[in-house]
Coordinates of C-alpha atoms and ligand atoms in Angstrom, one line a residue:
X1 CA 28.6 0.5 -26.0
X2 CA 28.7 -2.8 -24.1
X3 CA 29.3 -0.8 -21.1
X4 CA 25.9 1.4 -21.2
X5 CA 23.4 0.4 -18.6
X6 CA 19.8 -0.2 -20.4
X7 CA 17.3 2.4 -19.1
X8 CA 14.6 -0.3 -18.2
X9 CA 17.6 -1.5 -15.6
X10 CA 18.5 1.8 -14.5
X11 CA 15.1 2.7 -13.6
X12 CA 14.7 -0.8 -11.9
X13 CA 17.6 0.2 -9.8
X14 CA 16.3 3.6 -9.0
X15 CA 12.8 2.3 -8.0
X16 CA 14.6 -0.2 -5.8
X17 CA 16.9 2.2 -3.8
X18 CA 14.1 4.7 -3.5
X19 CA 11.3 4.0 -0.7
X20 CA 8.0 5.9 -0.4
X21 CA 8.1 8.6 2.5
X22 CA 6.4 8.1 5.8
X23 CA 2.9 9.0 5.7
X24 CA 0.9 10.6 8.5
X25 CA -2.5 12.4 8.9
X26 CA -2.6 16.0 6.8
X27 CA -5.5 18.4 6.9
X28 CA -7.6 18.2 3.9
X29 CA -6.7 20.6 1.8
X30 CA -2.8 19.8 2.1
X31 CA -3.4 16.7 0.8
X32 CA -4.6 17.8 -2.8
X33 CA -2.5 16.1 -5.4
X34 CA -1.2 13.5 -2.7
X35 CA -1.9 9.7 -2.7
X36 CA -3.9 8.3 0.1
X37 CA -1.6 6.2 2.5
X38 CA -5.2 4.1 3.9
X39 CA -8.4 2.7 2.8
X40 CA -11.0 5.3 3.6
X41 CA -14.3 3.6 4.8
X42 CA -17.6 5.9 5.2
X43 CA -17.9 6.9 8.9
X44 CA -21.3 7.9 8.6
X45 CA -24.2 7.8 5.9
X46 CA -25.0 10.3 3.8
X47 CA -27.6 11.7 3.7
X48 CA -27.1 11.4 7.3
X49 CA -31.0 11.9 7.7
X50 CA -33.9 12.1 5.7
X51 CA -34.2 15.3 4.2
X52 CA -36.4 17.7 1.9
X53 CA -34.9 18.3 -1.8
X54 CA -37.3 21.1 -2.1
X55 CA -38.7 24.0 -0.4
X56 CA -42.6 23.1 0.4
X57 CA -44.6 21.5 3.0
X58 CA -43.6 18.0 4.6
X59 CA -47.3 16.1 4.3
X60 CA -48.5 12.3 4.5
X61 CA -49.0 11.3 1.2
X62 CA -52.5 9.9 1.3
X63 CA -53.6 13.0 2.7
X64 CA -53.0 14.6 -0.6
X65 CA -53.5 11.6 -2.7
X66 CA -56.9 13.1 -4.2
X67 CA -55.6 16.9 -4.7
X68 CA -56.4 18.5 -7.8
X69 CA -56.6 21.8 -8.8
X70 CA -60.4 22.0 -9.2
X71 CA -60.5 20.1 -5.7
X72 CA -57.8 21.0 -4.0
X73 CA -57.0 19.7 -0.2
X74 CA -56.4 22.3 2.2
X75 CA -54.2 21.5 5.6
X76 CA -53.3 23.3 8.7
X77 CA -49.5 24.1 8.9
X78 CA -48.3 23.2 12.1
X79 CA -44.8 24.9 11.9
X80 CA -41.6 25.3 9.8
X81 CA -38.5 23.6 9.6
X82 CA -35.4 25.3 8.3
X83 CA -32.0 23.5 7.2
X84 CA -30.2 23.1 10.6
X85 CA -33.5 23.4 12.8
X86 CA -34.9 20.0 14.0
X87 CA -37.3 21.5 16.4
X88 CA -40.2 19.7 15.0
X89 CA -39.9 15.7 15.1
X90 CA -43.3 14.2 14.1
X91 CA -45.9 14.9 12.1
X92 CA -49.6 14.1 12.9
X93 CA -52.0 13.2 9.7
X94 CA -53.9 15.7 8.7
X95 CA -51.5 18.4 9.0
X96 CA -48.8 19.9 7.2
X97 CA -45.1 21.7 8.1
X98 CA -43.4 24.2 6.3
X99 CA -40.1 22.4 5.0
X100 CA -36.9 24.1 3.4
X101 CA -34.3 22.1 1.4
X102 CA -32.1 20.3 3.2
X103 CA -34.1 20.2 6.7
X104 CA -34.9 16.9 8.4
X105 CA -38.2 15.6 7.6
X106 CA -40.4 15.1 10.4
X107 CA -41.2 11.5 11.3
X108 CA -44.5 10.5 10.0
X109 CA -44.3 12.5 6.9
X110 CA -43.9 10.6 3.7
X111 CA -43.9 13.5 1.2
X112 CA -42.9 16.9 0.4
X113 CA -44.9 18.9 -1.6
X114 CA -43.1 21.9 -3.5
X115 CA -44.5 25.5 -2.8
X116 CA -45.3 25.9 -6.8
X117 CA -47.9 23.1 -6.3
X118 CA -49.6 25.4 -3.1
X119 CA -51.0 28.5 -2.5
X120 CA -48.1 29.0 0.0
X121 CA -50.3 29.2 2.6
X122 CA -48.9 30.3 6.2
X123 CA -51.5 29.3 8.8
X124 CA -53.5 26.7 6.0
X125 CA -52.0 25.4 2.8
X126 CA -53.9 24.8 0.0
X127 CA -52.8 22.2 -2.4
X128 CA -53.5 21.3 -5.8
X129 CA -51.6 18.4 -7.2
X130 CA -51.2 14.8 -5.5
X131 CA -47.7 14.0 -4.0
X132 CA -46.2 10.2 -4.2
X133 CA -44.9 8.6 -1.3
X134 CA -41.1 9.4 -0.7
X135 CA -41.5 12.6 -3.2
X136 CA -38.5 15.1 -2.6
X137 CA -37.2 13.0 0.4
X138 CA -33.9 12.3 -0.2
X139 CA -33.4 9.2 2.2
X140 CA -30.8 8.3 4.7
X141 CA -27.9 6.5 3.3
X142 CA -29.1 7.4 -0.2
X143 CA -25.9 8.7 -1.6
X144 CA -23.3 6.7 1.1
X145 CA -23.8 4.2 3.5
X146 CA -21.9 4.2 6.5
X147 CA -19.2 1.4 6.0
X148 CA -18.8 1.9 2.6
X149 CA -15.5 1.8 0.9
X150 CA -15.3 5.1 -0.3
X151 CA -11.5 5.8 -1.5
X152 CA -8.7 3.0 -1.9
X153 CA -5.1 3.5 -0.6
X154 CA -2.9 4.9 -3.7
X155 CA -5.8 7.0 -5.1
X156 CA -4.4 10.8 -5.8
X157 CA -6.7 13.0 -3.9
X158 CA -8.8 15.5 -6.2
X159 CA -11.1 18.3 -5.5
X160 CA -14.2 15.9 -5.8
X161 CA -12.2 13.3 -3.2
X162 CA -11.8 16.0 -0.9
X163 CA -15.2 17.0 -0.9
X164 CA -16.6 13.9 -0.1
X165 CA -14.1 13.4 2.6
X166 CA -15.0 16.4 4.4
X167 CA -18.9 15.6 3.7
X168 CA -18.2 12.5 5.4
X169 CA -16.4 14.4 8.4
X170 CA -13.0 13.7 7.9
X171 CA -10.6 16.7 8.8
X172 CA -7.5 14.6 8.2
X173 CA -6.4 11.8 5.7
X174 CA -3.0 9.7 5.8
X175 CA -0.8 10.5 2.8
X176 CA 2.5 10.6 1.9
X177 CA 3.9 13.8 1.5
X178 CA 5.6 15.9 -0.9
X179 CA 9.2 15.1 -1.3
X180 CA 11.8 18.1 -0.7
X181 CA 13.9 18.0 -3.7
X182 CA 17.1 20.3 -3.3
X183 CA 18.2 21.6 -6.8
X184 CA 21.7 22.4 -7.4
X185 CA 23.1 23.5 -10.5
X186 CA 27.0 23.5 -10.8
X187 CA 29.2 25.4 -13.3
X188 CA 31.5 28.1 -13.1
X189 CA 30.4 29.4 -16.2
X190 CA 26.9 30.1 -14.8
X191 CA 25.2 33.2 -13.9
X192 CA 22.0 34.3 -12.1
X193 CA 19.3 35.3 -14.9
X194 CA 19.2 39.1 -14.2
X195 CA 22.6 39.8 -13.6
X196 CA 25.3 40.9 -16.6
X197 CA 26.7 37.9 -18.6
X198 CA 30.2 37.9 -19.6
X199 CA 31.3 36.9 -23.2
X200 CA 32.2 33.3 -21.5
X201 CA 29.6 33.2 -19.2
X202 CA 25.9 31.3 -19.6
X203 CA 22.7 31.8 -17.7
X204 CA 21.6 28.6 -15.3
X205 CA 18.5 27.6 -17.0
X206 CA 18.9 24.3 -15.3
X207 CA 18.3 24.8 -11.8
X208 CA 14.6 26.6 -13.1
X209 CA 14.2 24.0 -15.5
X210 CA 14.7 21.1 -13.0
X211 CA 13.1 23.0 -10.0
X212 CA 10.3 23.5 -12.2
X213 CA 9.8 19.9 -12.9
X214 CA 10.2 18.7 -9.5
X215 CA 7.4 21.1 -8.3
X216 CA 5.1 19.9 -11.1
X217 CA 5.7 16.3 -10.2
X218 CA 4.4 17.2 -6.5
X219 CA 7.1 18.2 -4.8
X220 CA 8.4 21.0 -3.1
X221 CA 11.5 22.1 -4.5
X222 CA 14.4 23.9 -3.6
X223 CA 16.4 25.5 -5.9
X224 CA 19.7 26.3 -4.2
X225 CA 21.3 27.7 -7.4
X226 CA 24.7 28.0 -8.7
X227 CA 27.8 26.4 -7.2
X228 CA 31.0 26.8 -8.9
X229 CA 33.3 24.0 -10.4
X230 CA 35.4 23.5 -7.1
X231 CA 35.2 20.7 -4.9
X232 CA 35.4 22.3 -1.7
X233 CA 32.2 24.7 -2.6
X234 CA 30.5 21.7 -4.0
X235 CA 30.9 19.3 -0.9
X236 CA 29.9 22.3 1.4
X237 CA 26.9 23.4 -0.6
X238 CA 25.4 19.3 -0.7
X239 CA 26.0 18.6 3.2
X240 CA 24.2 21.9 3.9
X241 CA 21.3 21.2 1.9
X242 CA 21.1 17.7 3.4
X243 CA 19.3 18.6 6.3
X244 CA 16.1 19.7 4.2
X245 CA 16.2 17.3 1.5
X246 CA 14.3 13.9 1.0
X247 CA 16.2 13.7 -2.9
X248 CA 18.9 15.8 -4.5
X249 CA 19.2 16.6 -8.2
X250 CA 22.1 18.1 -9.4
X251 CA 23.1 19.2 -13.1
X252 CA 26.6 19.4 -14.9
X253 CA 29.9 17.9 -13.9
X254 CA 29.4 14.4 -14.6
X255 CA 31.1 13.6 -17.9
X256 CA 34.7 13.7 -18.7
X257 CA 35.9 17.0 -18.3
X258 CA 38.6 18.1 -16.1
X259 CA 36.1 20.4 -13.8
X260 CA 33.7 17.8 -13.4
X261 CA 33.4 18.5 -9.6
X262 CA 30.2 16.5 -9.0
X263 CA 31.8 13.1 -10.1
X264 CA 34.9 13.9 -8.6
X265 CA 33.4 14.5 -5.1
X266 CA 31.2 12.0 -5.1
X267 CA 32.7 8.9 -6.7
X268 CA 34.7 7.8 -3.1
X269 CA 30.8 7.7 -1.7
X270 CA 30.5 3.8 -1.8
X271 CA 26.9 4.0 -2.5
X272 CA 27.3 6.4 -5.4
X273 CA 27.2 4.8 -8.8
X274 CA 28.7 6.8 -12.0
X275 CA 28.4 5.4 -15.7
X276 CA 26.7 5.6 -19.0
X277 CA 23.0 4.7 -19.6
X278 CA 22.0 3.7 -23.2
X279 CA 20.1 6.8 -23.7
X280 CA 20.4 9.6 -25.8
X281 CA 20.2 12.8 -24.9
X282 CA 21.5 11.9 -21.1
X283 CA 24.1 9.2 -21.3
X284 CA 26.3 10.1 -18.4
X285 CA 24.5 9.4 -15.1
X286 CA 25.0 9.2 -11.3
X287 CA 22.8 8.1 -9.0
X288 CA 23.1 6.8 -5.0
X289 CA 22.8 7.8 -1.3
X290 CA 24.7 9.9 0.7
X291 CA 24.7 11.2 4.3
X292 CA 23.6 9.9 7.5
X293 CA 19.6 9.5 6.3
X294 CA 20.9 7.8 2.8
X295 CA 19.4 10.8 1.1
X296 CA 19.2 9.7 -2.6
X297 CA 21.1 11.8 -5.0
X298 CA 21.0 12.4 -8.9
X299 CA 23.7 13.8 -10.8
X300 CA 21.8 15.0 -14.2
X301 CA 24.7 15.7 -16.8
X302 CA 24.6 19.6 -17.7
X303 CA 23.4 20.1 -21.2
X304 CA 20.0 21.3 -20.7
X305 CA 18.0 18.8 -22.8
X306 CA 19.9 16.0 -21.4
X307 CA 19.0 17.2 -17.9
X308 CA 15.4 17.6 -18.6
X309 CA 15.1 14.0 -20.3
X310 CA 17.2 12.6 -17.3
X311 CA 14.4 14.1 -14.9
X312 CA 11.6 12.9 -17.0
X313 CA 12.9 9.5 -17.6
X314 CA 14.7 9.0 -13.6
X315 CA 14.0 11.5 -11.3
X316 CA 10.1 11.6 -12.2
X317 CA 9.6 7.7 -11.0
X318 CA 11.6 8.5 -7.8
X319 CA 9.3 11.3 -6.8
X320 CA 6.4 9.2 -7.4
X321 CA 7.6 6.4 -5.8
X322 CA 8.3 8.4 -2.6
X323 CA 4.8 10.1 -3.0
X324 CA 3.2 6.4 -3.5
X325 CA 1.7 7.5 -7.0
X326 CA 1.4 4.6 -9.2
X327 CA 2.3 4.2 -12.2
X328 CA 6.1 5.5 -11.2
X329 CA 7.0 5.8 -14.9
X330 CA 5.1 7.9 -17.5
X331 CA 3.2 5.5 -19.8
X332 CA 3.9 5.8 -23.3
X333 CA 1.2 6.4 -26.1
X334 CA 1.1 5.8 -29.8
X335 CA 1.2 8.2 -32.5
X336 CA 2.0 8.5 -36.4
X337 CA 5.2 10.0 -37.4
X338 CA 5.0 12.9 -39.6
X339 CA 8.6 12.8 -40.5
X340 CA 11.4 10.2 -40.9
X341 CA 14.0 10.0 -38.1
X342 CA 17.5 8.3 -37.5
X343 CA 18.9 7.0 -34.5
X344 CA 22.1 6.1 -33.0
X345 CA 22.4 2.4 -32.8
X346 CA 22.5 0.8 -29.0
X347 CA 21.1 3.6 -27.3
X348 CA 17.0 4.8 -26.8
X349 CA 17.1 8.1 -28.3
X350 CA 14.3 10.6 -26.9
X351 CA 13.3 12.8 -29.8
X352 CA 11.9 16.4 -29.0
X353 CA 8.3 16.0 -30.6
X354 CA 5.1 18.1 -31.0
X355 CA 2.1 15.9 -31.0
X356 CA -1.5 16.7 -32.0
X357 CA -4.7 14.8 -32.3
X358 CA -7.6 15.0 -34.4
X359 CA -10.1 13.0 -35.6
X360 CA -7.7 11.3 -37.8
X361 CA -5.7 10.1 -34.6
X362 CA -2.5 11.3 -33.2
X363 CA 0.4 12.6 -35.1
X364 CA 3.7 13.6 -34.1
X365 CA 6.3 15.6 -35.7
X366 CA 10.2 15.8 -34.5
X367 CA 11.3 19.2 -33.5
X368 CA 14.7 20.8 -34.1
X369 CA 18.2 18.6 -34.3
X370 CA 19.9 16.3 -31.9
X371 CA 21.8 18.5 -30.0
X372 CA 21.3 18.2 -26.1
X373 CA 22.0 22.2 -25.8
X374 CA 18.9 23.3 -28.2
X375 CA 16.6 24.6 -25.5
X376 CA 14.4 26.5 -27.7
X377 CA 13.3 23.3 -29.3
X378 CA 12.6 21.8 -25.9
X379 CA 10.2 24.5 -24.9
X380 CA 8.4 24.1 -28.2
X381 CA 8.3 20.2 -27.5
X382 CA 5.0 18.8 -25.7
X383 CA 6.5 15.2 -26.0
X384 CA 9.5 12.9 -26.2
X385 CA 9.4 10.3 -29.0
X386 CA 11.2 7.4 -28.0
X387 CA 13.0 5.2 -30.6
X388 CA 14.1 1.8 -29.2
X389 CA 18.0 1.3 -28.8
X390 CA 18.1 -1.4 -32.0
X391 CA 16.3 1.0 -34.3
X392 CA 18.5 2.9 -36.3
X393 CA 15.8 4.8 -38.7
X394 CA 11.8 4.9 -38.7
X395 CA 10.2 6.3 -41.9
X396 CA 7.4 8.9 -41.7
X397 CA 4.0 6.9 -41.5
X398 CA 5.3 4.8 -39.0
X399 CA 4.0 4.1 -35.4
X400 CA 5.8 5.4 -32.8
X401 CA 5.9 5.5 -28.8
X402 CA 5.9 8.8 -27.4
X403 CA 5.3 10.2 -23.9
X404 CA 3.3 13.2 -23.3
X405 CA 5.4 15.5 -21.2
X406 CA 2.4 17.7 -19.5
X407 CA 0.2 15.0 -19.2
X408 CA -1.2 14.4 -15.7
X409 CA -1.0 10.3 -15.2
Ligands
LIG501 N1 34.9 13.8 -23.6 C1 33.8 13.6 -23.3 N2 32.9 14.9 -23.5 C2 31.7 14.7 -23.4 C3 31.0 13.5 -22.9 C4 32.0 12.5 -23.4 O1 31.3 11.2 -23.3 N3 32.8 12.2 -23.6 N4 29.7 13.3 -22.7 C5 28.8 14.4 -23.5 C6 27.1 14.5 -22.9 S1 26.6 13.5 -23.8 C7 26.9 15.4 -22.2 S2 25.4 15.4 -21.9 C8 27.9 16.2 -21.4 C9 27.7 16.5 -20.0 O2 28.4 16.8 -19.2 P1 28.4 17.4 -17.7 O3 27.2 16.7 -17.1 O4 29.6 17.1 -17.2 O5 27.9 18.8 -17.8 P2 29.0 20.2 -18.0 O6 30.4 20.1 -18.7 O7 29.0 21.1 -16.8 O8 28.0 21.1 -19.0 C10 27.7 20.5 -20.2 C11 26.9 21.7 -21.2 O9 25.7 22.1 -20.5 C12 25.8 23.5 -19.9 N5 25.3 23.8 -18.6 C13 25.7 23.3 -17.5 N6 24.9 23.8 -16.5 C14 23.9 24.3 -17.0 C15 22.9 25.2 -16.7 N7 22.8 25.3 -15.3 N8 22.5 25.8 -17.3 C16 22.4 25.9 -18.8 N9 23.4 25.3 -19.2 C17 24.1 24.5 -18.3 C18 27.2 23.9 -20.0 O10 27.7 25.2 -20.3 C19 28.0 22.9 -21.2 O11 27.6 23.8 -22.6 O12 29.1 16.1 -21.9 C20 29.6 16.0 -23.0 N10 31.1 15.7 -23.0
MOO502 O1 23.9 12.3 -23.2 MO1 24.4 13.7 -23.9 O2 23.0 14.0 -22.9 O3 24.0 13.0 -25.3 O4 24.1 15.2 -24.8

């Protein structure tokens, strides 16, 4: 097994080859889920003017300092300001101006008296409670001051970030785009779901599995579908697809078989590497760059579980690096193993598992067998249990490393 490349070395090789995609300004709604490629500094303050937080009357606080229910203060109402209206710019002492929530507080006014403390008068208003200076006024810059650092480069933009960017007037932000990932399944035995199946054929699950995983990772996935085990057909499909690909993922045809066309077609490309990685499932791997634009290509093994685990371990970090999303590799958590398990020596084993967290902690149970054709168990699993290469068995009750498959990171 000396010729197996350790998983960490392979990941390092991949990340050294892949570069982040060129960033450009994108409209806010296009930037959801993307990583910022700039530091965003507040271009304006928020609020950008002193404004009322209540519907009521703008007054000079001293004018109503003595107001009580028994001895209310009455002031003439000299006008009205709605949100988006700034016709009244100043207030004279001894008067009141009707004001709505969000409307600019006129110069000279030092408090807003809510309707509930008044008789809601139109020409004159009776106020029966005192107002403290500043009451119900949201001062300029109270929330965000012009020049504040709002978001740092690398932040993955969510709804609240986009809301804030819009609120300070940004229409676009510099982000790294979603990589276009082309997924090709190879295998003459493959058929499209929804079509008849012969006695010797199987449905192409992998192109759906991998395209969906790519989309879930934030990429734009193009599922090309099935290419037969013929060198010419594969080479043609690949070169046709290169124009729209930032990354190509193939499945099948990379082991020792007589019809392993992927390996056969690509191994003469100087920049492609084919070999074994110290991992189970997912030992046979291929990676490199092809074409004029040095497009990265992952050739994943055809067994469905091997394909998926390879995506999770190698393609996902590559997509995240292209998008500028840190960390590139899914972080491992810890869980207590409910059943013992065994593992081959010399390879990291990634066992499908189901984890659950309760007040006693996180527990994980292996699901199904080792076979990398067991797609039913894969669909049940919600994590991968990572057994180190040098470990051959782990008893129940031990703490193990797990990668939670559907968790955002
Ligand atoms: N003599 C050896 N044979 C194999 C070795 C080896 O070292 N020596 N390695 C085994 C391992 S491990 C794996 S993994 C597979 C990888 O094989 P390939 O990448 O060449 O894949 P195929 O032979 O094309 O297919 C393997 C298996 O997966 C099924 N498959 C393929 N594509 C799909 C698809 N799109 N959807 C669903 N299922 C798919 C295919 O029918 C085969 O059953 O090689 C072992 N052999
Ligand atoms: O590596 Mo294969 O992926 O063990 O089945």
